[in-house]
mmCIF file of C-alpha atoms and ligand atoms in Angstrom:
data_model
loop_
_atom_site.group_PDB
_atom_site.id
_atom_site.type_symbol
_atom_site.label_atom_id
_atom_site.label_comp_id
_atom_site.label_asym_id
_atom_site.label_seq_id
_atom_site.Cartn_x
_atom_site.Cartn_y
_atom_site.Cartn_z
ATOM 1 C CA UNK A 1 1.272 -5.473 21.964
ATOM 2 C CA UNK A 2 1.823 -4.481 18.720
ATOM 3 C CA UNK A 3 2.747 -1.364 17.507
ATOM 4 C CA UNK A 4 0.999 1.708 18.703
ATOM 5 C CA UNK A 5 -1.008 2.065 21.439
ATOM 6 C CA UNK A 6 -4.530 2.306 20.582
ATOM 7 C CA UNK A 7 -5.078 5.705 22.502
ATOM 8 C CA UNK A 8 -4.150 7.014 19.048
ATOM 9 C CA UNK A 9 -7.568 5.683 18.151
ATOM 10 C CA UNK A 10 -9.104 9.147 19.931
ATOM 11 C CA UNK A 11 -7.106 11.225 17.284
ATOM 12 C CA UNK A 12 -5.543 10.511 14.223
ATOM 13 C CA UNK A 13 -8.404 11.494 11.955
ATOM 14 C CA UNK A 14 -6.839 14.800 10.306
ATOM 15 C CA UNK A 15 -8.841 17.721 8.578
ATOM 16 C CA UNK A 16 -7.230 16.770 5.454
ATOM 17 C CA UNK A 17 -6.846 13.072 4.186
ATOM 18 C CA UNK A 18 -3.471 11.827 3.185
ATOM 19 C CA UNK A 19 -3.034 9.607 -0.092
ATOM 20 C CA UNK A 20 -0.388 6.664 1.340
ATOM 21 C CA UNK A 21 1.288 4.536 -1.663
ATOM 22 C CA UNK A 22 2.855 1.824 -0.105
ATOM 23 C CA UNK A 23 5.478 -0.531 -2.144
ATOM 24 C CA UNK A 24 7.752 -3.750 -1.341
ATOM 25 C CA UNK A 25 8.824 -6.763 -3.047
ATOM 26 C CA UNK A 26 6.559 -9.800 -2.343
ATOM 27 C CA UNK A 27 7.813 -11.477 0.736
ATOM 28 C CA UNK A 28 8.519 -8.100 2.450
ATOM 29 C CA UNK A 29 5.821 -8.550 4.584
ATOM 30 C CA UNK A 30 3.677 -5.642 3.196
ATOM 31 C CA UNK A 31 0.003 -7.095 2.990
ATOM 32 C CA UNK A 32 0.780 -8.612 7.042
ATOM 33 C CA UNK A 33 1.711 -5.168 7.981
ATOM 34 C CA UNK A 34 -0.379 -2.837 6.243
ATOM 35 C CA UNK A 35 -3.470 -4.938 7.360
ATOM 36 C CA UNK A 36 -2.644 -4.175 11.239
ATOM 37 C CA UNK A 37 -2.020 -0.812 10.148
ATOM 38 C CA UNK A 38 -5.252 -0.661 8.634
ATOM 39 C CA UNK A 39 -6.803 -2.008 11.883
ATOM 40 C CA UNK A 40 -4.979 0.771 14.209
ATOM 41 C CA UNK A 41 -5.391 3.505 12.403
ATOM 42 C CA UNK A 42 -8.900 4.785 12.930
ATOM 43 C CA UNK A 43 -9.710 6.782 9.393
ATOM 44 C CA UNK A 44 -7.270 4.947 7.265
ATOM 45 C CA UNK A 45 -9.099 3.357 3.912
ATOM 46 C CA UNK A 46 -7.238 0.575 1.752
ATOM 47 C CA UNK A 47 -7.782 1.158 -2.092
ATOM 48 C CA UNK A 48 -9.045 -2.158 -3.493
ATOM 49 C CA UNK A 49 -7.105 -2.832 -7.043
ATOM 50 C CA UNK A 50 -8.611 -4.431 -9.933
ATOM 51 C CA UNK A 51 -6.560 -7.136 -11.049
ATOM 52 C CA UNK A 52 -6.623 -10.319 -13.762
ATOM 53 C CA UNK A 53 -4.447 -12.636 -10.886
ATOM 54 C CA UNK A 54 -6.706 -15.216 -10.003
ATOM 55 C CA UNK A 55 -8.028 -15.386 -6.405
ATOM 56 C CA UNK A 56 -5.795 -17.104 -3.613
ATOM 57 C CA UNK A 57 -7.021 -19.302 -1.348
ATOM 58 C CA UNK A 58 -9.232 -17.368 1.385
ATOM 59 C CA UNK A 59 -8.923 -14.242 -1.057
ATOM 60 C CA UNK A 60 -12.807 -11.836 -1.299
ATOM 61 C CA UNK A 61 -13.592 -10.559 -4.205
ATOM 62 C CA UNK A 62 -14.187 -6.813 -3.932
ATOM 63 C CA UNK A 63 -12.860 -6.745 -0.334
ATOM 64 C CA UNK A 64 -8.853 -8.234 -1.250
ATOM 65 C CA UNK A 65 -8.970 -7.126 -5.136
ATOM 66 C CA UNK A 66 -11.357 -7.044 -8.040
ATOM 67 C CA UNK A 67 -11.169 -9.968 -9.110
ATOM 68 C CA UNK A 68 -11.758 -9.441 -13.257
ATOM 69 C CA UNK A 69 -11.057 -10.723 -16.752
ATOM 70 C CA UNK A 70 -8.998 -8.940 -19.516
ATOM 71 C CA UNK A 71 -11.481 -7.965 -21.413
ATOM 72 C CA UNK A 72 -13.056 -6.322 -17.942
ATOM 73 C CA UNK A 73 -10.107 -4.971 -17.534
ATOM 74 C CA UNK A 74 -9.322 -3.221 -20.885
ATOM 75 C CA UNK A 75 -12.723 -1.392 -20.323
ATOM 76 C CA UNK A 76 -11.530 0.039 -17.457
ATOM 77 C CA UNK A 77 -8.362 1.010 -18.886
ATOM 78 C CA UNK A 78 -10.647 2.749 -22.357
ATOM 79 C CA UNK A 79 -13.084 4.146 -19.812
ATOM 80 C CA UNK A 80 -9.641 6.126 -17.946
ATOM 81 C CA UNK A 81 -11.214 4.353 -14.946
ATOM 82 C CA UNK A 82 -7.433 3.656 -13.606
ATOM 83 C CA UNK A 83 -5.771 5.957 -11.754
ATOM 84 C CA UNK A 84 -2.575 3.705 -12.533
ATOM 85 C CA UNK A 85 -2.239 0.172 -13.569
ATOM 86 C CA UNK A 86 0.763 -1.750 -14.488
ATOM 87 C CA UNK A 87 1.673 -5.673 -15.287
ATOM 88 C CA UNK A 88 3.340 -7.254 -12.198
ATOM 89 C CA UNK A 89 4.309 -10.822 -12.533
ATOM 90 C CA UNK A 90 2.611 -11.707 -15.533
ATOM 91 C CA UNK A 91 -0.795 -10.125 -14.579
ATOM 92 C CA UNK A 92 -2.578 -6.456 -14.794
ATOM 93 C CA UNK A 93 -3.288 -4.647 -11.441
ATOM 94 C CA UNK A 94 -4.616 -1.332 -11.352
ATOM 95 C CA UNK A 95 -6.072 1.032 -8.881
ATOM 96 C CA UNK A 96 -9.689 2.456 -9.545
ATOM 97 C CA UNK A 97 -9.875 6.081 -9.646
ATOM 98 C CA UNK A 98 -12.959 6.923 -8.610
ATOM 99 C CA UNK A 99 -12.583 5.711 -4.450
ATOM 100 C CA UNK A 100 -9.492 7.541 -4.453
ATOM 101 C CA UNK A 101 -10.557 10.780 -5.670
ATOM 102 C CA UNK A 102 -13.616 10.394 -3.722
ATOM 103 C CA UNK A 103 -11.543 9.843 -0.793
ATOM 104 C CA UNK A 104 -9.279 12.765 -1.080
ATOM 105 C CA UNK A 105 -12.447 15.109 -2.546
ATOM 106 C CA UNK A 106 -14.043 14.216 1.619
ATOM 107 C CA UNK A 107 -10.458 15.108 3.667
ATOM 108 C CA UNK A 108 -10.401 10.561 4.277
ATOM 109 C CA UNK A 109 -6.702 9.054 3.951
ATOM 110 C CA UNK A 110 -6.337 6.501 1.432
ATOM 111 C CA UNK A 111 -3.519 3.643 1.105
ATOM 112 C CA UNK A 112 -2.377 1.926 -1.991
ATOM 113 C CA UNK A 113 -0.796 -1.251 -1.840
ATOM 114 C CA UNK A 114 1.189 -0.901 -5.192
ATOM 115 C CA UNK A 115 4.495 -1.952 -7.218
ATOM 116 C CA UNK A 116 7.147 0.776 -7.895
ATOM 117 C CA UNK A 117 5.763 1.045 -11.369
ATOM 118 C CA UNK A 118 2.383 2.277 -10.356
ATOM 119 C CA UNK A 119 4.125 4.445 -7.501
ATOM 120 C CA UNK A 120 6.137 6.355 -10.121
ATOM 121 C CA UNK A 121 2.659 7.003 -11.895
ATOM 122 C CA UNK A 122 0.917 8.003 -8.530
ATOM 123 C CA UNK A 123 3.737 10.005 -7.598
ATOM 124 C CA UNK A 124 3.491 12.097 -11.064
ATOM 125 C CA UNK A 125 -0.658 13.049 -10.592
ATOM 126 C CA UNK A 126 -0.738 13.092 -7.186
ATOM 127 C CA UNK A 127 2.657 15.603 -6.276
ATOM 128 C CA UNK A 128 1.139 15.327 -2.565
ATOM 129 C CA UNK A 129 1.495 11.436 -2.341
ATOM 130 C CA UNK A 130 3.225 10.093 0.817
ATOM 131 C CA UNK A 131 4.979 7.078 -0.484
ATOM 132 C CA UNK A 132 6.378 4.164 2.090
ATOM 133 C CA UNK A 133 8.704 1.435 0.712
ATOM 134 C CA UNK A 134 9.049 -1.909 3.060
ATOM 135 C CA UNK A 135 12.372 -3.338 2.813
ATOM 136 C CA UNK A 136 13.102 -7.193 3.199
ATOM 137 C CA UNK A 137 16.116 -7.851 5.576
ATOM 138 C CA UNK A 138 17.590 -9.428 2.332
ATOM 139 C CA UNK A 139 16.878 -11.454 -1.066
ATOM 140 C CA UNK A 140 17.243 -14.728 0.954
ATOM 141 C CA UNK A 141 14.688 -13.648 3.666
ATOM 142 C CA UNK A 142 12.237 -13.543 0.579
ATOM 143 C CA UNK A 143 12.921 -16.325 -0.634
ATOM 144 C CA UNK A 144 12.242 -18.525 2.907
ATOM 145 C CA UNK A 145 9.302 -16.435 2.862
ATOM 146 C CA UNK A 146 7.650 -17.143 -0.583
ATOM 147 C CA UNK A 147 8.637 -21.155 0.197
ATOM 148 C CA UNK A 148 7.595 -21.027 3.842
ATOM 149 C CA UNK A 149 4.158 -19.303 2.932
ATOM 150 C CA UNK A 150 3.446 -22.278 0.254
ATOM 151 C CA UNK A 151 1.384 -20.533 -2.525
ATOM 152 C CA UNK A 152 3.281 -20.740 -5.216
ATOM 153 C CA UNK A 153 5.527 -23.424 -6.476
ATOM 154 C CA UNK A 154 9.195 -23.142 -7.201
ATOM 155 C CA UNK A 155 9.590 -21.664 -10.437
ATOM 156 C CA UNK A 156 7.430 -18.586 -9.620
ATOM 157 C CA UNK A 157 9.029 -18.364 -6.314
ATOM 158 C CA UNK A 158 12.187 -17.655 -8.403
ATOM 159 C CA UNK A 159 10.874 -15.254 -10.476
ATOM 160 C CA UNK A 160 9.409 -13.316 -7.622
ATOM 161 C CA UNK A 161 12.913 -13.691 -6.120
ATOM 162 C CA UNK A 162 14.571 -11.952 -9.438
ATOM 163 C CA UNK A 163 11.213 -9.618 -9.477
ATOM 164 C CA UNK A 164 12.125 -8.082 -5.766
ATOM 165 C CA UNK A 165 15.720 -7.636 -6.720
ATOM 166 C CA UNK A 166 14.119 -5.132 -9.156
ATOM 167 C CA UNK A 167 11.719 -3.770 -6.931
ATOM 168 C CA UNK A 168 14.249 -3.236 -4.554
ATOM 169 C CA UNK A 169 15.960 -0.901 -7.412
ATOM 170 C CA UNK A 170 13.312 1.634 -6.912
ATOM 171 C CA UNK A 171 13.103 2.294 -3.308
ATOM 172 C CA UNK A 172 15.476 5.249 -3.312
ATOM 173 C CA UNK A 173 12.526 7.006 -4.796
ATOM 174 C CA UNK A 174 10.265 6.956 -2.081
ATOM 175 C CA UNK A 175 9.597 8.992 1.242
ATOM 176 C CA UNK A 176 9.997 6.502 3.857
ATOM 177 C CA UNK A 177 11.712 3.254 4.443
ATOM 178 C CA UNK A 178 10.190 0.388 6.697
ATOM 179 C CA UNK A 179 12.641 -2.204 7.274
ATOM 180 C CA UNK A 180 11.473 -5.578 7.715
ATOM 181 C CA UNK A 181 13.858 -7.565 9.687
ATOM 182 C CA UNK A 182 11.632 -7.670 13.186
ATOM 183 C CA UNK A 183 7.950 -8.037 12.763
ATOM 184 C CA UNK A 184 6.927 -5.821 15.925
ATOM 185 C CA UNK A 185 9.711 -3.565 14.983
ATOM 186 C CA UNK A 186 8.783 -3.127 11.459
ATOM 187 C CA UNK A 187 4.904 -2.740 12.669
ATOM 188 C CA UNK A 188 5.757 -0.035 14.838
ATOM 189 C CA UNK A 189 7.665 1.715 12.219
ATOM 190 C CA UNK A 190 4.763 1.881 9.282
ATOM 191 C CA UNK A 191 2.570 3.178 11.772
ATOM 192 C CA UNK A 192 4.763 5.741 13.077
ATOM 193 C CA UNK A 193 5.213 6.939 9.805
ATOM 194 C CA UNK A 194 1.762 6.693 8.679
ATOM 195 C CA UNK A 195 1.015 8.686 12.383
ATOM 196 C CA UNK A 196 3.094 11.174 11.856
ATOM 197 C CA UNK A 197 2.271 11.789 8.169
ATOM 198 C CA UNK A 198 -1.646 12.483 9.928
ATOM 199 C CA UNK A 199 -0.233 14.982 12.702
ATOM 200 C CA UNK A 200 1.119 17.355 10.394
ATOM 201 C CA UNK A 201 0.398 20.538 11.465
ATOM 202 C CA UNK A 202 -1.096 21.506 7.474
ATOM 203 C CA UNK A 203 -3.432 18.800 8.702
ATOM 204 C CA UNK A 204 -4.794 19.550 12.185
ATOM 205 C CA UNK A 205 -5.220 23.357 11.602
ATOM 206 C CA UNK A 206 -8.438 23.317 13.440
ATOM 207 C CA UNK A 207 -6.570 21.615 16.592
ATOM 208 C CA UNK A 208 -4.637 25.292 16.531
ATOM 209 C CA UNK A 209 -8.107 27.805 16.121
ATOM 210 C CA UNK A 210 -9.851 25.439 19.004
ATOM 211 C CA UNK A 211 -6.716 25.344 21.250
ATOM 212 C CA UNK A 212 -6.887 29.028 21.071
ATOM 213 C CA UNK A 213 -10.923 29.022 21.775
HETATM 214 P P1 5GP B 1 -0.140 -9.956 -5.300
HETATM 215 O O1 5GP B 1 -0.517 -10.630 -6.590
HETATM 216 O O2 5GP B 1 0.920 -10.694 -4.552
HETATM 217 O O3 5GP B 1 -1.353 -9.622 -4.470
HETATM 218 O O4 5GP B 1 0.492 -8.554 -5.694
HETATM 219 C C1 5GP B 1 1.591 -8.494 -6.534
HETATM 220 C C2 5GP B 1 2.106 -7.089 -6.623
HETATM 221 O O5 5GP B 1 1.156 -6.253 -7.296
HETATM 222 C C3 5GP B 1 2.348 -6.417 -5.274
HETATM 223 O O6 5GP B 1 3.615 -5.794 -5.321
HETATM 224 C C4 5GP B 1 1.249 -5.392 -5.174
HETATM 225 O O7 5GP B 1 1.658 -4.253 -4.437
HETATM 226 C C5 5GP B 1 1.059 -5.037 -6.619
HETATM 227 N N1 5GP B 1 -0.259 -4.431 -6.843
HETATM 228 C C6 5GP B 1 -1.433 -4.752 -6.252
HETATM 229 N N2 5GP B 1 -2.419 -3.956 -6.700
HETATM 230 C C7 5GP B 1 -1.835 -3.097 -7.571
HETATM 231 C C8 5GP B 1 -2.333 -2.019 -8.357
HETATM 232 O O8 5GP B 1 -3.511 -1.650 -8.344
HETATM 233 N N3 5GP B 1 -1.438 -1.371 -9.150
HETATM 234 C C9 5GP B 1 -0.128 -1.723 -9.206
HETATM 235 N N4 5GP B 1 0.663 -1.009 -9.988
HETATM 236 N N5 5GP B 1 0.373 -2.727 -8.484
HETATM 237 C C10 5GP B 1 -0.477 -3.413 -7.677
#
């Protein structure tokens, strides 16, 4: 089975919803893992980023990213409809700000799958942000990965490779590490972190008054 066991289900909604920025170079695994994540962890929502990439293969509009033009996304950027946004690999990605504050207005957790630039920006507004960086194994695990998964030919594969080597720069800035060299392993770890992150006692204050009922 993989990671946690799904008793966890009965309790890891907290009074208080966390906002989760999660980071790692493409090929780290990140989307696999946060999606099981996602599945486990009754409560947790994923923030859907706008972005100019165009759609992969099997990719929903609205449910993987907003899938919009420049011009679409300027507007959002005049309209301070971004919470953060940054260019990663040639394209714009940016998170819209209303879920998010909506989110955190209610007490629900929130996760943002982000790059270190958007991160740093996060980590400015939102002082309370829990932020999770998955590590590769190394820079030649990523690059099997990015040739084994077959979506993108060589030369972009290289410049992800160079990309992740800069990525990689930035994770001494974050929270937690997940390290990526087992998939169960690394599975088990996100979730443990995003767990505990939901058990802290500053968010389960009510378990305390009803224990004492
Ligand atoms: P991909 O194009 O492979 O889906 O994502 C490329 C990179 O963009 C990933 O590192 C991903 O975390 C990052 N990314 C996705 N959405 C956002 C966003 O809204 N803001 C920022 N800053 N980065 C994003």
């Amino acid at each position: 089975m993989i990671g946690l066991d799904p008793l966890f289900k009965r309790w890891t909604v907290p009074d208080r919803g966390a906002l989760f920025v999660v980071s790692g170079p493409s090929g780290s695994g990140k989307t696999t893992l946060l999606r099981e994540a996602l599945r486990v962890i009754p409560g947790l929502e994923f923030s859907v980023s706008a972005t100019t990439r165009a759609p992969r293969v099997g990719e929903v509009d609205g449910v993987d990213y907003h899938f919009v033009d420049h011009d679409k996304f300027r507007s959002l950027l005049a309209d301070n409809a971004l919470l953060e946004h940054a260019e990663v690999y040639g394209n714009y990605y940016g998170t819209p700000r209303a879920p998010v504050e909506a989110a955190l207005a209610e007490g629900r957790s929130i996760v943002l799958d982000i790059d270190v630039q958007g991160a740093e920006q996060v980590r400015r507004s939102h002082t309370e942000a829990v932020s999770v960086f998955i590590l590769p194994p190394s820079l030649v695990t990523i690059e099997r990965r990015l040739r084994g998964r077959g979506l993108d030919d060589d030369s972009i594969v290289e410049r992800r490779v160079r990309e992740a080597d800069e990525q990689l720069a930035a994770a001494g800035d974050y929270d937690f590490l997940v390290l990526n060299d087992d998939l169960d392993a690394a599975h088990g770890q996100l979730q443990s972190i995003l767990v505990a992150e939901l058990l802290r006692r500053s968010r389960r204050e009510s378990w305390i008054q009803a224990a004492r009922r």
